[in-house]
C-alpha cells in the first residue's frame, strides 16, 4: 500500500546501491550525493538517460541520467572484457546505461512493498542527448545527484505526489 | 565436470557477450542465444542444451513464463535464472516455474561456476542421463 511506502528511504536504498555498483563493479568512486525534491514542472536530462517502470502495489518511474564522460567511462570498464566493434560502440554505451538501471533497481526490489506478489520491472529504454521530462499533475520528481571524478549521474524517481509529501524532506541535504 | 552446452537467454548483448566469455573460460560451450523468452521457448527442443541461463525482464515474454513453457516441454530442463531481480517473491516464482538455480546480477565467473556446479551436481544426473 502506498501509505506503507517511504519514497525517501527507497531513494536512499537506490542511491546507495548505485554508489556500491559504481565503486565495486566500475571502479568509479562517488564523492558526493545530494538529495532533492524537485518542485519544477520539468526535469532536464543529461547526455544519456535510461528509464524503467517499477510496478507492484504502486507504480514508480525511475530514470538514471548520465554526463557524457561518465557513461563513456562506465562503458569502457563494464565492457572491458568483451570485443565491441567501433561502429557498435554507441549502441553498447546505451546498453551499458540500460544494464545499470536494470541491475541497480532490480537489486533493490526487495525493499519495495509487494503485498505478497512479485514486483515487476519494465525493460529499460534509453534516451540520448539532453531532453526534458514534463511531470503530470499529481506527480513529483525526487532526485539524487551522484558526483564522481568523471561527471555527474542523476537518479530521478517520479511518483504520485502523496508519496513524496513530508517523507522527502527527511532526506534533503548532502552526503 | 564434463563440458556442458548452454542456451543463453537475455536481451542485453553486453550480458550475452560477458556470459559467453565466462562460460567458455569455464570449459563449456554456448550453442544458442535468444534475446527474448518467446524465442527461447520456441527453440528449446530443437536446440536441447544441457543448461539454460535465463534473464527475467525481457521484451515479449519474461523469463518466468519462458521457464514454465520450457519445463512443460522438458521437465528435467536445467534452467538457471541470471537476473538483477532480488525480490524474494520473484525467486519463489522462478523456482515454482521450474528454475533449478538463481543468480543475482552482476555476475562474475566464480559465482557462475559455483551455481553451474551446484545445479549440475543436484540435477545433472537425471537431466543428462
GROMACS .gro file of C-alpha atoms in nm:
model
  304
    1UNK     CA    1   0.000   0.000   0.000
    2UNK     CA    2   0.118   0.348  -0.078
    3UNK     CA    3   0.091   0.460   0.284
    4UNK     CA    4   0.345   0.196   0.391
    5UNK     CA    5   0.597   0.312   0.138
    6UNK     CA    6   0.860   0.571   0.217
    7UNK     CA    7   0.990   0.735  -0.101
    8UNK     CA    8   1.282   0.898   0.076
    9UNK     CA    9   1.402   0.568   0.220
   10UNK     CA   10   1.363   0.398  -0.115
   11UNK     CA   11   1.565   0.668  -0.288
   12UNK     CA   12   1.836   0.627  -0.028
   13UNK     CA   13   1.846   0.250  -0.093
   14UNK     CA   14   1.867   0.303  -0.472
   15UNK     CA   15   2.138   0.568  -0.437
   16UNK     CA   16   2.345   0.354  -0.201
   17UNK     CA   17   2.321   0.054  -0.434
   18UNK     CA   18   2.427   0.280  -0.722
   19UNK     CA   19   2.727   0.402  -0.522
   20UNK     CA   20   2.830   0.043  -0.444
   21UNK     CA   21   2.782  -0.072  -0.804
   22UNK     CA   22   2.986   0.219  -0.939
   23UNK     CA   23   3.263   0.151  -0.688
   24UNK     CA   24   3.271  -0.231  -0.685
   25UNK     CA   25   3.198  -0.308  -1.050
   26UNK     CA   26   3.314   0.000  -1.238
   27UNK     CA   27   3.586   0.136  -1.006
   28UNK     CA   28   3.419   0.477  -1.001
   29UNK     CA   29   3.417   0.644  -0.663
   30UNK     CA   30   3.126   0.869  -0.569
   31UNK     CA   31   3.242   1.166  -0.363
   32UNK     CA   32   2.908   1.332  -0.304
   33UNK     CA   33   2.534   1.259  -0.301
   34UNK     CA   34   2.277   1.536  -0.295
   35UNK     CA   35   1.908   1.460  -0.244
   36UNK     CA   36   1.640   1.697  -0.363
   37UNK     CA   37   1.267   1.703  -0.411
   38UNK     CA   38   1.212   1.883  -0.738
   39UNK     CA   39   0.914   2.115  -0.742
   40UNK     CA   40   0.969   2.210  -1.105
   41UNK     CA   41   0.725   2.128  -1.381
   42UNK     CA   42   1.001   1.974  -1.589
   43UNK     CA   43   1.320   1.783  -1.542
   44UNK     CA   44   1.624   1.847  -1.758
   45UNK     CA   45   1.809   1.531  -1.851
   46UNK     CA   46   2.178   1.484  -1.913
   47UNK     CA   47   2.358   1.338  -2.218
   48UNK     CA   48   2.217   0.984  -2.185
   49UNK     CA   49   1.924   0.864  -1.976
   50UNK     CA   50   1.789   0.516  -1.907
   51UNK     CA   51   1.435   0.475  -1.774
   52UNK     CA   52   1.221   0.195  -1.642
   53UNK     CA   53   0.893   0.140  -1.464
   54UNK     CA   54   0.859  -0.048  -1.137
   55UNK     CA   55   0.518  -0.196  -1.084
   56UNK     CA   56   0.387  -0.373  -0.778
   57UNK     CA   57   0.134  -0.241  -0.534
   58UNK     CA   58   0.234   0.102  -0.666
   59UNK     CA   59   0.384   0.232  -0.989
   60UNK     CA   60   0.705   0.434  -0.999
   61UNK     CA   61   0.914   0.562  -1.287
   62UNK     CA   62   1.289   0.572  -1.242
   63UNK     CA   63   1.548   0.743  -1.459
   64UNK     CA   64   1.928   0.738  -1.445
   65UNK     CA   65   2.072   1.036  -1.629
   66UNK     CA   66   2.445   1.046  -1.707
   67UNK     CA   67   2.701   1.302  -1.812
   68UNK     CA   68   2.872   1.201  -2.138
   69UNK     CA   69   3.216   1.145  -1.982
   70UNK     CA   70   3.073   0.934  -1.700
   71UNK     CA   71   2.870   0.693  -1.914
   72UNK     CA   72   3.156   0.659  -2.163
   73UNK     CA   73   3.397   0.574  -1.884
   74UNK     CA   74   3.142   0.333  -1.728
   75UNK     CA   75   3.110   0.159  -2.065
   76UNK     CA   76   3.489   0.124  -2.102
   77UNK     CA   77   3.511  -0.057  -1.768
   78UNK     CA   78   3.183  -0.252  -1.793
   79UNK     CA   79   3.269  -0.388  -2.138
   80UNK     CA   80   3.645  -0.417  -2.094
   81UNK     CA   81   3.640  -0.797  -2.122
   82UNK     CA   82   3.441  -0.812  -2.446
   83UNK     CA   83   3.509  -0.707  -2.802
   84UNK     CA   84   3.299  -0.422  -2.935
   85UNK     CA   85   3.335  -0.303  -3.294
   86UNK     CA   86   3.381   0.073  -3.333
   87UNK     CA   87   3.053   0.105  -3.527
   88UNK     CA   88   2.867  -0.065  -3.242
   89UNK     CA   89   3.018   0.149  -2.967
   90UNK     CA   90   2.725   0.392  -2.942
   91UNK     CA   91   2.472   0.111  -2.910
   92UNK     CA   92   2.677  -0.059  -2.641
   93UNK     CA   93   2.713   0.264  -2.445
   94UNK     CA   94   2.333   0.289  -2.446
   95UNK     CA   95   2.312  -0.073  -2.339
   96UNK     CA   96   2.550  -0.001  -2.051
   97UNK     CA   97   2.309   0.267  -1.927
   98UNK     CA   98   2.019   0.021  -1.963
   99UNK     CA   99   2.205  -0.256  -1.780
  100UNK     CA  100   2.299  -0.019  -1.498
  101UNK     CA  101   1.943   0.085  -1.421
  102UNK     CA  102   1.821  -0.273  -1.458
  103UNK     CA  103   2.083  -0.415  -1.222
  104UNK     CA  104   2.073  -0.139  -0.961
  105UNK     CA  105   1.694  -0.108  -0.940
  106UNK     CA  106   1.646  -0.484  -0.976
  107UNK     CA  107   1.880  -0.549  -0.685
  108UNK     CA  108   1.672  -0.330  -0.453
  109UNK     CA  109   1.323  -0.451  -0.545
  110UNK     CA  110   1.319  -0.639  -0.215
  111UNK     CA  111   1.280  -0.307  -0.036
  112UNK     CA  112   0.955  -0.225  -0.217
  113UNK     CA  113   0.613  -0.312  -0.077
  114UNK     CA  114   0.481  -0.619  -0.258
  115UNK     CA  115   0.179  -0.745  -0.064
  116UNK     CA  116   0.289  -1.099  -0.139
  117UNK     CA  117   0.323  -1.063  -0.513
  118UNK     CA  118   0.629  -1.008  -0.727
  119UNK     CA  119   0.730  -0.656  -0.822
  120UNK     CA  120   0.784  -0.630  -1.196
  121UNK     CA  121   1.032  -0.415  -1.385
  122UNK     CA  122   0.983  -0.298  -1.740
  123UNK     CA  123   1.263  -0.342  -1.990
  124UNK     CA  124   1.468  -0.020  -1.982
  125UNK     CA  125   1.450   0.239  -2.256
  126UNK     CA  126   1.730   0.484  -2.331
  127UNK     CA  127   1.700   0.850  -2.435
  128UNK     CA  128   2.006   1.007  -2.594
  129UNK     CA  129   2.105   1.373  -2.578
  130UNK     CA  130   1.958   1.614  -2.330
  131UNK     CA  131   1.580   1.611  -2.325
  132UNK     CA  132   1.318   1.727  -2.084
  133UNK     CA  133   1.057   1.530  -1.890
  134UNK     CA  134   0.739   1.715  -1.801
  135UNK     CA  135   0.555   1.597  -1.494
  136UNK     CA  136   0.186   1.525  -1.483
  137UNK     CA  137  -0.034   1.696  -1.233
  138UNK     CA  138  -0.033   1.489  -0.917
  139UNK     CA  139   0.325   1.366  -0.964
  140UNK     CA  140   0.653   1.487  -0.822
  141UNK     CA  141   1.020   1.431  -0.902
  142UNK     CA  142   1.261   1.318  -0.639
  143UNK     CA  143   1.629   1.330  -0.728
  144UNK     CA  144   1.964   1.208  -0.601
  145UNK     CA  145   2.271   1.356  -0.771
  146UNK     CA  146   2.587   1.147  -0.755
  147UNK     CA  147   2.918   1.325  -0.813
  148UNK     CA  148   3.218   1.139  -0.949
  149UNK     CA  149   3.554   1.234  -1.094
  150UNK     CA  150   3.409   1.152  -1.439
  151UNK     CA  151   3.097   1.363  -1.411
  152UNK     CA  152   2.753   1.351  -1.255
  153UNK     CA  153   2.471   1.100  -1.257
  154UNK     CA  154   2.117   1.188  -1.155
  155UNK     CA  155   1.872   0.932  -1.020
  156UNK     CA  156   1.514   1.050  -1.061
  157UNK     CA  157   1.205   0.885  -0.919
  158UNK     CA  158   0.870   1.003  -1.047
  159UNK     CA  159   0.572   0.901  -0.843
  160UNK     CA  160   0.237   1.010  -0.704
  161UNK     CA  161   0.255   1.339  -0.515
  162UNK     CA  162   0.112   1.192  -0.194
  163UNK     CA  163   0.411   0.958  -0.164
  164UNK     CA  164   0.652   1.248  -0.154
  165UNK     CA  165   0.499   1.494   0.081
  166UNK     CA  166   0.665   1.512   0.422
  167UNK     CA  167   0.874   1.199   0.360
  168UNK     CA  168   1.112   1.354   0.111
  169UNK     CA  169   1.203   1.641   0.338
  170UNK     CA  170   1.367   1.398   0.578
  171UNK     CA  171   1.640   1.325   0.328
  172UNK     CA  172   1.706   1.675   0.200
  173UNK     CA  173   2.068   1.768   0.227
  174UNK     CA  174   2.405   1.629   0.124
  175UNK     CA  175   2.625   1.331   0.200
  176UNK     CA  176   3.290  -3.187  -1.452
  177UNK     CA  177   3.208  -3.254  -1.817
  178UNK     CA  178   3.183  -2.976  -2.073
  179UNK     CA  179   2.821  -2.860  -2.097
  180UNK     CA  180   2.630  -2.698  -2.383
  181UNK     CA  181   2.441  -2.376  -2.299
  182UNK     CA  182   2.150  -2.176  -2.429
  183UNK     CA  183   2.174  -1.812  -2.312
  184UNK     CA  184   1.856  -1.606  -2.285
  185UNK     CA  185   1.899  -1.233  -2.225
  186UNK     CA  186   1.804  -0.914  -2.409
  187UNK     CA  187   2.133  -0.742  -2.320
  188UNK     CA  188   2.403  -0.800  -2.580
  189UNK     CA  189   2.673  -0.699  -2.332
  190UNK     CA  190   2.546  -0.955  -2.083
  191UNK     CA  191   2.536  -1.223  -2.355
  192UNK     CA  192   2.897  -1.149  -2.452
  193UNK     CA  193   3.016  -1.141  -2.091
  194UNK     CA  194   2.836  -1.466  -2.006
  195UNK     CA  195   2.971  -1.632  -2.320
  196UNK     CA  196   3.327  -1.540  -2.220
  197UNK     CA  197   3.278  -1.674  -1.868
  198UNK     CA  198   3.113  -1.997  -1.980
  199UNK     CA  199   3.385  -2.065  -2.236
  200UNK     CA  200   3.658  -1.989  -1.982
  201UNK     CA  201   3.491  -2.246  -1.756
  202UNK     CA  202   3.530  -2.505  -2.031
  203UNK     CA  203   3.169  -2.511  -2.155
  204UNK     CA  204   3.009  -2.417  -2.491
  205UNK     CA  205   2.740  -2.168  -2.588
  206UNK     CA  206   2.536  -2.327  -2.865
  207UNK     CA  207   2.238  -2.090  -2.885
  208UNK     CA  208   2.149  -1.734  -2.787
  209UNK     CA  209   1.793  -1.599  -2.755
  210UNK     CA  210   1.713  -1.235  -2.689
  211UNK     CA  211   1.354  -1.299  -2.583
  212UNK     CA  212   1.172  -1.556  -2.373
  213UNK     CA  213   0.948  -1.640  -2.667
  214UNK     CA  214   1.246  -1.719  -2.888
  215UNK     CA  215   1.396  -1.943  -2.618
  216UNK     CA  216   1.072  -2.132  -2.557
  217UNK     CA  217   1.021  -2.184  -2.930
  218UNK     CA  218   1.372  -2.314  -2.996
  219UNK     CA  219   1.449  -2.509  -2.678
  220UNK     CA  220   1.354  -2.857  -2.800
  221UNK     CA  221   1.536  -2.813  -3.130
  222UNK     CA  222   1.850  -2.693  -2.954
  223UNK     CA  223   1.822  -2.919  -2.644
  224UNK     CA  224   2.110  -2.766  -2.448
  225UNK     CA  225   2.248  -2.921  -2.129
  226UNK     CA  226   2.178  -2.599  -1.940
  227UNK     CA  227   1.995  -2.267  -1.989
  228UNK     CA  228   2.073  -1.927  -1.837
  229UNK     CA  229   1.757  -1.717  -1.826
  230UNK     CA  230   1.706  -1.346  -1.762
  231UNK     CA  231   1.370  -1.240  -1.615
  232UNK     CA  232   1.296  -0.893  -1.755
  233UNK     CA  233   1.278  -0.925  -2.133
  234UNK     CA  234   1.050  -0.796  -2.408
  235UNK     CA  235   0.756  -1.002  -2.538
  236UNK     CA  236   0.781  -1.286  -2.283
  237UNK     CA  237   0.954  -1.269  -1.945
  238UNK     CA  238   1.191  -1.534  -1.818
  239UNK     CA  239   0.945  -1.678  -1.568
  240UNK     CA  240   0.691  -1.756  -1.839
  241UNK     CA  241   0.964  -1.885  -2.073
  242UNK     CA  242   1.084  -2.116  -1.796
  243UNK     CA  243   0.730  -2.250  -1.747
  244UNK     CA  244   0.698  -2.321  -2.119
  245UNK     CA  245   1.035  -2.493  -2.142
  246UNK     CA  246   0.956  -2.709  -1.837
  247UNK     CA  247   0.628  -2.821  -1.996
  248UNK     CA  248   0.837  -2.945  -2.291
  249UNK     CA  249   1.118  -3.096  -2.079
  250UNK     CA  250   1.054  -3.136  -1.707
  251UNK     CA  251   1.423  -3.204  -1.644
  252UNK     CA  252   1.549  -2.888  -1.817
  253UNK     CA  253   1.833  -2.729  -1.620
  254UNK     CA  254   1.748  -2.360  -1.607
  255UNK     CA  255   1.944  -2.108  -1.402
  256UNK     CA  256   1.790  -1.764  -1.367
  257UNK     CA  257   2.053  -1.492  -1.407
  258UNK     CA  258   1.877  -1.170  -1.323
  259UNK     CA  259   1.907  -0.838  -1.145
  260UNK     CA  260   1.577  -0.903  -0.970
  261UNK     CA  261   1.645  -0.951  -0.600
  262UNK     CA  262   1.294  -0.968  -0.458
  263UNK     CA  263   1.229  -1.285  -0.260
  264UNK     CA  264   0.886  -1.331  -0.417
  265UNK     CA  265   1.045  -1.335  -0.762
  266UNK     CA  266   1.290  -1.606  -0.654
  267UNK     CA  267   0.993  -1.812  -0.531
  268UNK     CA  268   0.807  -1.762  -0.862
  269UNK     CA  269   1.116  -1.867  -1.059
  270UNK     CA  270   1.163  -2.184  -0.855
  271UNK     CA  271   0.791  -2.264  -0.880
  272UNK     CA  272   0.816  -2.220  -1.257
  273UNK     CA  273   1.089  -2.483  -1.263
  274UNK     CA  274   1.419  -2.296  -1.238
  275UNK     CA  275   1.691  -2.500  -1.068
  276UNK     CA  276   1.911  -2.206  -0.968
  277UNK     CA  277   1.901  -1.829  -0.919
  278UNK     CA  278   2.199  -1.596  -0.963
  279UNK     CA  279   2.180  -1.226  -0.894
  280UNK     CA  280   2.344  -0.984  -1.141
  281UNK     CA  281   2.607  -0.852  -1.162
  282UNK     CA  282   2.754  -1.197  -1.216
  283UNK     CA  283   3.120  -1.295  -1.217
  284UNK     CA  284   3.297  -1.614  -1.323
  285UNK     CA  285   3.336  -1.757  -0.972
  286UNK     CA  286   2.970  -1.702  -0.883
  287UNK     CA  287   2.860  -1.853  -1.214
  288UNK     CA  288   3.088  -2.155  -1.173
  289UNK     CA  289   2.952  -2.220  -0.823
  290UNK     CA  290   2.589  -2.216  -0.941
  291UNK     CA  291   2.652  -2.426  -1.252
  292UNK     CA  292   2.824  -2.690  -1.039
  293UNK     CA  293   2.552  -2.682  -0.773
  294UNK     CA  294   2.276  -2.731  -1.029
  295UNK     CA  295   2.469  -2.995  -1.220
  296UNK     CA  296   2.557  -3.190  -0.903
  297UNK     CA  297   2.198  -3.181  -0.779
  298UNK     CA  298   2.003  -3.234  -1.100
  299UNK     CA  299   2.252  -3.321  -1.375
  300UNK     CA  300   2.234  -3.697  -1.344
  301UNK     CA  301   1.863  -3.724  -1.419
  302UNK     CA  302   1.863  -3.445  -1.676
  303UNK     CA  303   2.156  -3.569  -1.882
  304UNK     CA  304   2.101  -3.941  -1.844
   0.00000   0.00000   0.00000
